[in-house]
mmCIF file of C-alpha atoms and ligand atoms in Angstrom:
data_model
loop_
_atom_site.group_PDB
_atom_site.id
_atom_site.type_symbol
_atom_site.label_atom_id
_atom_site.label_comp_id
_atom_site.label_asym_id
_atom_site.label_seq_id
_atom_site.Cartn_x
_atom_site.Cartn_y
_atom_site.Cartn_z
ATOM 1 C CA MET A 1 55.011 8.154 79.668
ATOM 2 C CA ALA A 2 56.033 10.984 77.311
ATOM 3 C CA PHE A 3 54.889 11.440 73.715
ATOM 4 C CA PRO A 4 57.232 9.960 71.087
ATOM 5 C CA GLU A 5 59.646 12.362 69.362
ATOM 6 C CA SER A 6 58.498 11.342 65.917
ATOM 7 C CA VAL A 7 55.686 9.297 64.427
ATOM 8 C CA ARG A 8 55.764 7.050 61.368
ATOM 9 C CA LEU A 9 52.569 7.468 59.366
ATOM 10 C CA VAL A 10 51.107 4.670 57.266
ATOM 11 C CA GLU A 11 48.793 6.101 54.608
ATOM 12 C CA VAL A 12 45.989 3.599 54.033
ATOM 13 C CA GLY A 13 43.797 5.821 51.826
ATOM 14 C CA PRO A 14 44.394 3.979 48.524
ATOM 15 C CA ARG A 15 43.422 0.664 50.184
ATOM 16 C CA ASP A 16 41.194 1.191 53.229
ATOM 17 C CA GLY A 17 39.982 4.529 51.893
ATOM 18 C CA LEU A 18 38.890 3.241 48.498
ATOM 19 C CA GLN A 19 38.025 -0.438 49.092
ATOM 20 C CA ASN A 20 34.400 0.309 49.904
ATOM 21 C CA GLU A 21 33.687 2.599 46.935
ATOM 22 C CA PRO A 22 30.863 1.008 44.930
ATOM 23 C CA ASP A 23 31.742 2.516 41.541
ATOM 24 C CA PRO A 24 34.964 1.429 39.861
ATOM 25 C CA ILE A 25 37.790 3.945 40.249
ATOM 26 C CA ALA A 26 40.242 4.000 37.335
ATOM 27 C CA THR A 27 43.624 2.424 38.034
ATOM 28 C CA ALA A 28 45.219 5.633 36.702
ATOM 29 C CA THR A 29 43.355 7.670 39.336
ATOM 30 C CA LYS A 30 44.586 5.339 42.087
ATOM 31 C CA LEU A 31 48.165 5.651 40.826
ATOM 32 C CA ASP A 32 47.824 9.423 40.614
ATOM 33 C CA LEU A 33 46.565 9.465 44.215
ATOM 34 C CA ILE A 34 49.467 7.305 45.404
ATOM 35 C CA ASP A 35 51.962 9.539 43.596
ATOM 36 C CA ARG A 36 50.459 12.667 45.177
ATOM 37 C CA LEU A 37 50.520 11.046 48.633
ATOM 38 C CA ALA A 38 54.224 10.301 48.194
ATOM 39 C CA GLY A 39 54.674 13.907 47.046
ATOM 40 C CA ALA A 40 53.105 15.111 50.305
ATOM 41 C CA GLY A 41 55.861 13.323 52.221
ATOM 42 C CA HIS A 42 54.418 9.861 52.920
ATOM 43 C CA ARG A 43 57.041 7.149 53.250
ATOM 44 C CA HIS A 44 54.675 4.183 53.638
ATOM 45 C CA ILE A 45 51.560 3.826 51.501
ATOM 46 C CA GLU A 46 49.239 0.821 51.591
ATOM 47 C CA ALA A 47 48.307 0.679 47.951
ATOM 48 C CA ALA A 48 46.209 -2.428 47.182
ATOM 49 C CA SER A 49 44.726 -5.718 48.370
ATOM 50 C CA PHE A 50 45.423 -9.126 46.817
ATOM 51 C CA VAL A 51 41.993 -10.356 47.875
ATOM 52 C CA SER A 52 39.181 -12.025 45.978
ATOM 53 C CA PRO A 53 37.557 -9.577 43.519
ATOM 54 C CA LYS A 54 34.232 -11.221 44.395
ATOM 55 C CA TRP A 55 34.681 -10.097 47.996
ATOM 56 C CA VAL A 56 36.107 -6.636 47.341
ATOM 57 C CA PRO A 57 35.555 -5.621 43.685
ATOM 58 C CA GLN A 58 37.245 -2.213 44.079
ATOM 59 C CA MET A 59 40.616 -3.910 44.757
ATOM 60 C CA ALA A 60 40.387 -6.128 41.642
ATOM 61 C CA ASP A 61 43.142 -4.123 39.891
ATOM 62 C CA HIS A 62 45.746 -5.032 42.534
ATOM 63 C CA ARG A 63 48.116 -6.395 39.892
ATOM 64 C CA PRO A 64 48.337 -3.334 37.602
ATOM 65 C CA VAL A 65 48.520 -1.015 40.628
ATOM 66 C CA MET A 66 51.398 -2.846 42.286
ATOM 67 C CA GLN A 67 53.206 -3.610 39.011
ATOM 68 C CA ALA A 68 53.203 0.088 38.138
ATOM 69 C CA LEU A 69 54.476 1.053 41.605
ATOM 70 C CA MET A 70 57.198 -1.565 41.617
ATOM 71 C CA GLN A 71 58.506 -0.710 38.154
ATOM 72 C CA GLU A 72 62.086 0.379 38.364
ATOM 73 C CA GLY A 73 62.365 4.130 38.394
ATOM 74 C CA LYS A 74 58.678 4.652 39.178
ATOM 75 C CA ALA A 75 58.899 3.974 42.910
ATOM 76 C CA ARG A 76 59.949 7.121 44.713
ATOM 77 C CA HIS A 77 63.125 6.703 46.657
ATOM 78 C CA GLY A 78 62.469 5.501 50.174
ATOM 79 C CA VAL A 79 58.707 4.941 49.827
ATOM 80 C CA THR A 80 57.288 1.557 50.864
ATOM 81 C CA TYR A 81 54.227 0.451 48.915
ATOM 82 C CA SER A 82 52.493 -2.399 50.701
ATOM 83 C CA ALA A 83 49.474 -4.600 49.991
ATOM 84 C CA LEU A 84 47.122 -6.900 51.885
ATOM 85 C CA THR A 85 47.533 -10.648 51.314
ATOM 86 C CA PRO A 86 45.016 -12.855 53.170
ATOM 87 C CA ASN A 87 46.411 -16.177 51.945
ATOM 88 C CA LEU A 88 49.132 -17.845 49.871
ATOM 89 C CA LYS A 89 47.245 -17.181 46.631
ATOM 90 C CA GLY A 90 47.359 -13.447 47.360
ATOM 91 C CA LEU A 91 50.994 -13.601 48.383
ATOM 92 C CA GLU A 92 52.056 -15.479 45.230
ATOM 93 C CA ALA A 93 50.395 -12.785 43.103
ATOM 94 C CA ALA A 94 52.096 -10.074 45.162
ATOM 95 C CA ILE A 95 55.473 -11.775 44.688
ATOM 96 C CA GLU A 96 54.901 -11.839 40.916
ATOM 97 C CA CYS A 97 54.362 -8.078 41.037
ATOM 98 C CA GLY A 98 57.608 -7.490 42.947
ATOM 99 C CA VAL A 99 55.918 -6.309 46.153
ATOM 100 C CA THR A 100 58.354 -5.779 49.036
ATOM 101 C CA GLU A 101 55.893 -5.576 51.943
ATOM 102 C CA VAL A 102 52.584 -7.297 52.601
ATOM 103 C CA ALA A 103 50.077 -7.493 55.444
ATOM 104 C CA VAL A 104 48.005 -10.334 56.823
ATOM 105 C CA PHE A 105 44.773 -9.348 58.542
ATOM 106 C CA GLY A 106 43.071 -11.147 61.380
ATOM 107 C CA ALA A 107 40.532 -10.180 64.017
ATOM 108 C CA ALA A 108 39.924 -10.352 67.747
ATOM 109 C CA SER A 109 36.269 -11.250 67.066
ATOM 110 C CA GLU A 110 35.220 -14.688 65.772
ATOM 111 C CA SER A 111 32.131 -13.305 64.019
ATOM 112 C CA PHE A 112 34.074 -10.576 62.209
ATOM 113 C CA SER A 113 36.757 -13.069 61.190
ATOM 114 C CA HIS A 114 34.096 -15.271 59.550
ATOM 115 C CA LYS A 115 32.412 -12.324 57.796
ATOM 116 C CA ASN A 116 35.651 -10.747 56.591
ATOM 117 C CA ILE A 117 37.867 -13.681 55.633
ATOM 118 C CA ASN A 118 35.507 -16.655 55.881
ATOM 119 C CA CYS A 119 37.276 -18.571 58.640
ATOM 120 C CA SER A 120 37.710 -18.710 62.420
ATOM 121 C CA ILE A 121 40.488 -16.868 64.235
ATOM 122 C CA ALA A 122 42.420 -20.120 64.756
ATOM 123 C CA GLU A 123 42.026 -21.047 61.065
ATOM 124 C CA SER A 124 43.182 -17.571 60.044
ATOM 125 C CA LEU A 125 46.354 -17.913 62.103
ATOM 126 C CA ASP A 126 46.998 -21.333 60.533
ATOM 127 C CA ARG A 127 46.521 -19.692 57.133
ATOM 128 C CA PHE A 128 48.834 -16.751 57.913
ATOM 129 C CA ALA A 129 51.766 -18.834 59.198
ATOM 130 C CA PRO A 130 52.793 -20.173 55.753
ATOM 131 C CA VAL A 131 52.168 -16.716 54.238
ATOM 132 C CA VAL A 132 54.633 -15.155 56.695
ATOM 133 C CA GLU A 133 57.122 -17.987 56.191
ATOM 134 C CA ARG A 134 56.993 -17.785 52.396
ATOM 135 C CA ALA A 135 57.170 -13.974 52.438
ATOM 136 C CA GLN A 136 60.198 -14.017 54.702
ATOM 137 C CA ALA A 137 61.910 -16.540 52.435
ATOM 138 C CA GLU A 138 61.464 -13.974 49.631
ATOM 139 C CA GLY A 139 62.784 -11.117 51.777
ATOM 140 C CA ILE A 140 59.309 -9.548 52.007
ATOM 141 C CA ARG A 141 58.338 -7.835 55.259
ATOM 142 C CA VAL A 142 54.991 -8.751 56.789
ATOM 143 C CA ARG A 143 52.758 -6.506 58.853
ATOM 144 C CA GLY A 144 49.891 -7.942 60.887
ATOM 145 C CA TYR A 145 46.469 -6.399 61.487
ATOM 146 C CA VAL A 146 44.044 -7.166 64.264
ATOM 147 C CA SER A 147 40.502 -5.926 63.622
ATOM 148 C CA CYS A 148 37.767 -5.160 66.153
ATOM 149 C CA VAL A 149 40.206 -4.262 68.938
ATOM 150 C CA LEU A 150 37.699 -1.851 70.525
ATOM 151 C CA GLY A 151 34.429 -3.429 69.485
ATOM 152 C CA CYS A 152 32.807 -5.670 66.904
ATOM 153 C CA PRO A 153 29.789 -4.911 64.700
ATOM 154 C CA TYR A 154 28.402 -8.393 65.434
ATOM 155 C CA GLU A 155 29.569 -9.143 68.998
ATOM 156 C CA GLY A 156 29.815 -5.726 70.673
ATOM 157 C CA ASP A 157 32.520 -5.424 73.333
ATOM 158 C CA ILE A 158 35.781 -7.302 72.796
ATOM 159 C CA ALA A 159 37.997 -8.262 75.742
ATOM 160 C CA PRO A 160 41.483 -6.680 75.668
ATOM 161 C CA GLU A 161 42.855 -10.179 76.381
ATOM 162 C CA ALA A 162 41.354 -11.434 73.100
ATOM 163 C CA VAL A 163 43.156 -8.618 71.253
ATOM 164 C CA ALA A 164 46.379 -9.455 73.094
ATOM 165 C CA ALA A 165 46.141 -13.162 72.174
ATOM 166 C CA VAL A 166 45.843 -12.517 68.415
ATOM 167 C CA SER A 167 48.496 -9.760 68.516
ATOM 168 C CA ARG A 168 50.897 -12.083 70.315
ATOM 169 C CA ALA A 169 50.285 -14.840 67.762
ATOM 170 C CA LEU A 170 51.009 -12.471 64.838
ATOM 171 C CA ASP A 171 54.106 -11.133 66.574
ATOM 172 C CA GLN A 172 55.448 -14.605 67.315
ATOM 173 C CA MET A 173 54.721 -15.653 63.739
ATOM 174 C CA GLY A 174 57.170 -12.998 62.534
ATOM 175 C CA CYS A 175 55.102 -9.914 61.715
ATOM 176 C CA TYR A 176 57.447 -6.952 62.168
ATOM 177 C CA GLU A 177 54.565 -4.815 63.461
ATOM 178 C CA VAL A 178 50.994 -5.373 64.609
ATOM 179 C CA SER A 179 48.452 -2.705 63.700
ATOM 180 C CA LEU A 180 45.527 -2.493 66.106
ATOM 181 C CA GLY A 181 42.300 -1.743 64.237
ATOM 182 C CA ASP A 182 39.296 -0.038 65.776
ATOM 183 C CA THR A 183 37.411 -1.212 62.707
ATOM 184 C CA ILE A 184 34.082 0.391 63.587
ATOM 185 C CA GLY A 185 35.409 3.416 65.446
ATOM 186 C CA THR A 186 33.477 2.776 68.665
ATOM 187 C CA GLY A 187 36.477 3.139 70.986
ATOM 188 C CA THR A 188 37.016 5.884 73.542
ATOM 189 C CA PRO A 189 40.354 6.940 75.097
ATOM 190 C CA LEU A 190 40.260 4.948 78.344
ATOM 191 C CA ALA A 191 39.208 1.796 76.513
ATOM 192 C CA ALA A 192 41.994 2.378 73.971
ATOM 193 C CA LYS A 193 44.546 2.801 76.773
ATOM 194 C CA ARG A 194 43.390 -0.371 78.558
ATOM 195 C CA MET A 195 43.410 -2.393 75.360
ATOM 196 C CA LEU A 196 46.904 -1.150 74.542
ATOM 197 C CA GLU A 197 48.191 -1.939 78.028
ATOM 198 C CA ALA A 198 46.918 -5.521 77.678
ATOM 199 C CA VAL A 199 48.548 -5.969 74.259
ATOM 200 C CA ALA A 200 51.826 -4.300 75.311
ATOM 201 C CA ARG A 201 52.276 -6.928 78.031
ATOM 202 C CA ASP A 202 52.851 -9.402 75.186
ATOM 203 C CA VAL A 203 54.129 -7.320 72.263
ATOM 204 C CA PRO A 204 56.671 -4.507 72.718
ATOM 205 C CA ILE A 205 55.084 -1.122 72.142
ATOM 206 C CA GLU A 206 57.727 -0.335 69.467
ATOM 207 C CA ARG A 207 56.100 -3.037 67.345
ATOM 208 C CA LEU A 208 52.526 -1.735 67.683
ATOM 209 C CA ALA A 209 50.586 0.657 65.450
ATOM 210 C CA ALA A 210 47.231 2.396 65.898
ATOM 211 C CA HIS A 211 44.649 2.020 63.124
ATOM 212 C CA PHE A 212 41.603 3.904 64.284
ATOM 213 C CA HIS A 213 38.428 4.543 62.321
ATOM 214 C CA ASP A 214 36.488 7.681 63.202
ATOM 215 C CA THR A 215 32.829 6.651 63.145
ATOM 216 C CA TYR A 216 32.026 8.299 66.486
ATOM 217 C CA GLY A 217 34.545 11.148 66.182
ATOM 218 C CA GLN A 218 36.827 9.634 68.839
ATOM 219 C CA ALA A 219 39.824 8.664 66.742
ATOM 220 C CA LEU A 220 42.032 11.704 67.518
ATOM 221 C CA ALA A 221 41.280 11.454 71.253
ATOM 222 C CA ASN A 222 42.078 7.737 71.136
ATOM 223 C CA LEU A 223 45.322 8.491 69.313
ATOM 224 C CA VAL A 224 46.408 10.945 72.004
ATOM 225 C CA ALA A 225 45.721 8.228 74.594
ATOM 226 C CA VAL A 226 47.948 5.671 72.853
ATOM 227 C CA LEU A 227 50.619 8.237 71.865
ATOM 228 C CA GLU A 228 50.966 8.973 75.585
ATOM 229 C CA GLU A 229 51.620 5.265 76.103
ATOM 230 C CA GLY A 230 54.421 5.368 73.530
ATOM 231 C CA VAL A 231 52.812 4.205 70.281
ATOM 232 C CA ALA A 232 54.777 5.816 67.433
ATOM 233 C CA VAL A 233 53.118 4.409 64.303
ATOM 234 C CA ILE A 234 49.738 5.686 63.109
ATOM 235 C CA ASP A 235 47.626 4.514 60.178
ATOM 236 C CA ALA A 236 45.484 7.208 58.585
ATOM 237 C CA SER A 237 43.512 7.842 55.419
ATOM 238 C CA VAL A 238 43.629 11.043 53.396
ATOM 239 C CA ALA A 239 40.400 13.070 53.789
ATOM 240 C CA GLY A 240 39.175 10.379 56.207
ATOM 241 C CA LEU A 241 38.078 8.259 53.246
ATOM 242 C CA GLY A 242 36.851 4.752 53.680
ATOM 243 C CA GLY A 243 34.964 2.074 55.487
ATOM 244 C CA CYS A 244 35.044 -1.696 55.719
ATOM 245 C CA PRO A 245 32.804 -3.725 53.399
ATOM 246 C CA TYR A 246 32.276 -6.254 56.208
ATOM 247 C CA ALA A 247 31.550 -3.718 58.981
ATOM 248 C CA LYS A 248 28.316 -1.998 58.008
ATOM 249 C CA GLY A 249 28.061 1.664 59.017
ATOM 250 C CA ALA A 250 31.751 2.014 59.878
ATOM 251 C CA SER A 251 33.248 5.210 58.486
ATOM 252 C CA GLY A 252 36.758 5.907 57.274
ATOM 253 C CA ASN A 253 40.014 5.995 59.143
ATOM 254 C CA VAL A 254 41.065 9.054 61.040
ATOM 255 C CA ALA A 255 41.952 11.696 58.419
ATOM 256 C CA THR A 256 45.678 11.977 57.708
ATOM 257 C CA GLU A 257 45.425 15.794 57.614
ATOM 258 C CA ASP A 258 43.920 15.859 61.115
ATOM 259 C CA VAL A 259 46.641 13.556 62.438
ATOM 260 C CA VAL A 260 49.356 15.750 60.886
ATOM 261 C CA TYR A 261 47.791 18.857 62.434
ATOM 262 C CA LEU A 262 47.645 17.100 65.827
ATOM 263 C CA LEU A 263 51.262 15.902 65.610
ATOM 264 C CA ASN A 264 52.477 19.349 64.536
ATOM 265 C CA GLY A 265 50.706 20.851 67.537
ATOM 266 C CA LEU A 266 52.262 18.315 69.890
ATOM 267 C CA GLY A 267 55.707 18.997 68.438
ATOM 268 C CA ILE A 268 55.973 15.397 67.170
ATOM 269 C CA LYS A 269 57.918 15.051 63.921
ATOM 270 C CA THR A 270 56.362 13.493 60.808
ATOM 271 C CA PRO A 271 57.521 13.751 57.179
ATOM 272 C CA VAL A 272 54.064 14.654 55.868
ATOM 273 C CA ASP A 273 53.371 18.298 55.033
ATOM 274 C CA LEU A 274 49.956 19.620 56.105
ATOM 275 C CA ALA A 275 49.299 21.978 53.186
ATOM 276 C CA ARG A 276 50.352 19.366 50.634
ATOM 277 C CA ILE A 277 48.333 16.506 52.135
ATOM 278 C CA ALA A 278 45.322 18.834 52.431
ATOM 279 C CA ALA A 279 45.638 19.559 48.692
ATOM 280 C CA VAL A 280 45.680 15.806 47.974
ATOM 281 C CA GLY A 281 42.539 15.325 50.089
ATOM 282 C CA ASP A 282 40.814 18.166 48.284
ATOM 283 C CA TRP A 283 41.715 16.658 44.898
ATOM 284 C CA ILE A 284 40.710 13.028 45.586
ATOM 285 C CA THR A 285 37.386 13.899 47.227
ATOM 286 C CA LYS A 286 36.465 15.925 44.132
ATOM 287 C CA GLU A 287 37.631 13.087 41.838
ATOM 288 C CA ILE A 288 35.485 10.448 43.537
ATOM 289 C CA ARG A 289 32.738 12.850 44.664
ATOM 290 C CA ARG A 290 32.974 12.176 48.372
ATOM 291 C CA PRO A 291 32.790 14.673 51.236
ATOM 292 C CA ASN A 292 36.109 15.669 52.744
ATOM 293 C CA ARG A 293 35.939 14.318 56.305
ATOM 294 C CA SER A 294 39.128 16.088 57.444
ATOM 295 C CA LYS A 295 38.343 19.145 59.531
ATOM 296 C CA ALA A 296 41.960 20.329 59.238
ATOM 297 C CA SER A 297 41.772 20.099 55.454
ATOM 298 C CA VAL A 298 38.563 22.131 55.307
ATOM 299 C CA ALA A 299 40.116 24.719 57.662
ATOM 300 C CA VAL A 300 43.318 24.942 55.580
ATOM 301 C CA ALA A 301 41.232 25.528 52.440
ATOM 302 C CA ALA A 302 39.101 28.195 54.190
ATOM 303 C CA ALA A 303 42.212 29.971 55.511
ATOM 304 C CA GLY A 304 43.595 30.018 51.954
ATOM 305 C CA GLU A 305 40.439 31.751 50.692
ATOM 306 C CA ARG A 306 40.457 34.497 53.346
HETATM 307 P P1 HMG B 1 36.989 -17.884 50.424
HETATM 308 O O1 HMG B 1 35.763 -17.783 49.597
HETATM 309 O O2 HMG B 1 36.913 -18.644 51.710
HETATM 310 O O3 HMG B 1 38.252 -18.411 49.591
HETATM 311 O O4 HMG B 1 37.478 -16.406 50.738
HETATM 312 P P2 HMG B 1 38.518 -19.706 48.783
HETATM 313 O O5 HMG B 1 39.947 -20.071 49.029
HETATM 314 O O6 HMG B 1 37.444 -20.753 49.051
HETATM 315 O O7 HMG B 1 38.379 -19.209 47.263
HETATM 316 C C1 HMG B 1 37.159 -18.743 46.730
HETATM 317 C C2 HMG B 1 37.429 -17.967 45.457
HETATM 318 O O8 HMG B 1 38.225 -16.806 45.735
HETATM 319 C C3 HMG B 1 38.226 -18.756 44.424
HETATM 320 O O9 HMG B 1 37.831 -18.267 43.139
HETATM 321 C C4 HMG B 1 39.645 -18.335 44.684
HETATM 322 O O10 HMG B 1 40.483 -18.497 43.550
HETATM 323 C C5 HMG B 1 39.458 -16.869 45.004
HETATM 324 P P3 HMG B 1 36.712 -19.019 42.244
HETATM 325 O O11 HMG B 1 37.247 -20.426 42.085
HETATM 326 O O12 HMG B 1 35.439 -18.948 43.046
HETATM 327 O O13 HMG B 1 36.694 -18.186 40.986
HETATM 328 N N1 HMG B 1 40.541 -16.342 45.854
HETATM 329 C C6 HMG B 1 41.272 -15.263 45.546
HETATM 330 N N2 HMG B 1 41.251 -14.430 44.498
HETATM 331 C C7 HMG B 1 42.162 -13.411 44.489
HETATM 332 N N3 HMG B 1 43.051 -13.221 45.485
HETATM 333 C C8 HMG B 1 43.090 -14.038 46.543
HETATM 334 C C9 HMG B 1 42.183 -15.113 46.599
HETATM 335 N N4 HMG B 1 41.949 -16.087 47.513
HETATM 336 C C10 HMG B 1 40.961 -16.834 47.028
HETATM 337 N N5 HMG B 1 43.975 -13.823 47.518
HETATM 338 C C11 HMG B 1 39.199 -14.809 51.143
HETATM 339 C C12 HMG B 1 38.611 -16.167 51.516
HETATM 340 C C13 HMG B 1 40.208 -14.453 52.205
HETATM 341 C C14 HMG B 1 39.872 -14.915 49.786
HETATM 342 C C15 HMG B 1 38.037 -13.785 51.076
HETATM 343 O O14 HMG B 1 37.301 -13.868 52.250
HETATM 344 C C16 HMG B 1 38.521 -12.377 50.880
HETATM 345 O O15 HMG B 1 39.036 -12.051 49.815
HETATM 346 N N6 HMG B 1 38.339 -11.528 51.875
HETATM 347 C C17 HMG B 1 38.856 -10.145 51.846
HETATM 348 C C18 HMG B 1 38.029 -9.259 52.686
HETATM 349 C C19 HMG B 1 38.637 -7.883 52.688
HETATM 350 O O16 HMG B 1 39.469 -7.536 51.868
HETATM 351 N N7 HMG B 1 38.187 -7.064 53.656
HETATM 352 C C20 HMG B 1 38.662 -5.707 53.795
HETATM 353 C C21 HMG B 1 40.080 -5.610 54.240
HETATM 354 S S1 HMG B 1 40.274 -5.896 55.994
HETATM 355 C C22 HMG B 1 39.948 -4.332 56.707
HETATM 356 O O17 HMG B 1 39.505 -3.447 56.037
HETATM 357 C C23 HMG B 1 40.304 -4.143 58.162
HETATM 358 C C24 HMG B 1 41.620 -3.353 58.341
HETATM 359 O O18 HMG B 1 41.541 -2.087 57.703
HETATM 360 C C25 HMG B 1 41.893 -3.152 59.831
HETATM 361 C C26 HMG B 1 40.693 -2.556 60.583
HETATM 362 O O19 HMG B 1 40.233 -1.470 60.237
HETATM 363 O O20 HMG B 1 40.252 -3.234 61.512
HETATM 364 C C27 HMG B 1 42.816 -4.114 57.751
HETATM 365 MG MG1 MG B 2 40.669 -0.337 58.526
#
């Protein structure tokens, strides 16, 4: 199969990228980051999580973040700002803030599901169904995540069929798209291709997204493997920020800058500008004192200095 003509990028830096930061980051800094990401061309930014502040303290300011983004006139034209909602309590809060898109997040591993959202896979699906129904009644779009699609920190290998079963359930529930998460970044290209083939038997490839973390440096190679299969939606985090609080040792998502560089090289269209997103990565890593994990960003900065 040929590469897609264009790719839709979902910037998860403000959520996945920051959720694991131990020191509180000011709400104003998060909003500044989100504004800069939109300025670099992003059209879909995952901005917050309506989760328990006891579980993920860094996302405790979900209300002020989303209220500010949803204020009339503040939201940039055409940009979707989405948020995670694990249950009805989260969704009700998101509705109060005027959120127009949410995401439910499940897993293909029982152990990870318990550690991350404190319930079994079956219980999580029972919990998500009314969330999707209520969201749809409000005209809110719902995205679905499946974690541990290429390995679990507690169970090791995960069968592609297990990923397919949860993806199918989310799709049938009404999620407009299912994002496949290599939560701990252990995947390699052939495994990614096989997993995708299994899922695509049940869910059309047009409704699938790749959400790959880069712990073992395989994320770009894995992306090429699934792009070749026709996946045209990629989640990425500026400067490769992030990690999952319930997946010890996992590093951030593939860096947005590196994905943009890859797509440019493949002649695949994306609205995000490399120089601008590299500048955002440079700024946020200095703000929160983290290393910039994007090789493309470091190279762009070095080329600028020559
Ligand atoms: P629980 O303890 O089973 O929930 O947690 P509960 O219903 O028994 O409630 C316990 C307390 O939490 C109560 O407060 C509730 O009010 C409160 P208390 O009475 O103790 O003061 N609570 C909430 N507060 C705010 N917002 C809510 C909410 N729900 C309950 N929505 C729960 C269940 C799902 C809430 C919890 O496990 C949780 O918040 N988990 C979130 C974990 C998380 O955010 N993980 C990271 C995101 S997932 C990820 O990174 C993977 C992804 O990137 C894809 C990939 O890479 O694979 C998406
Ligand atoms: Mg993730």
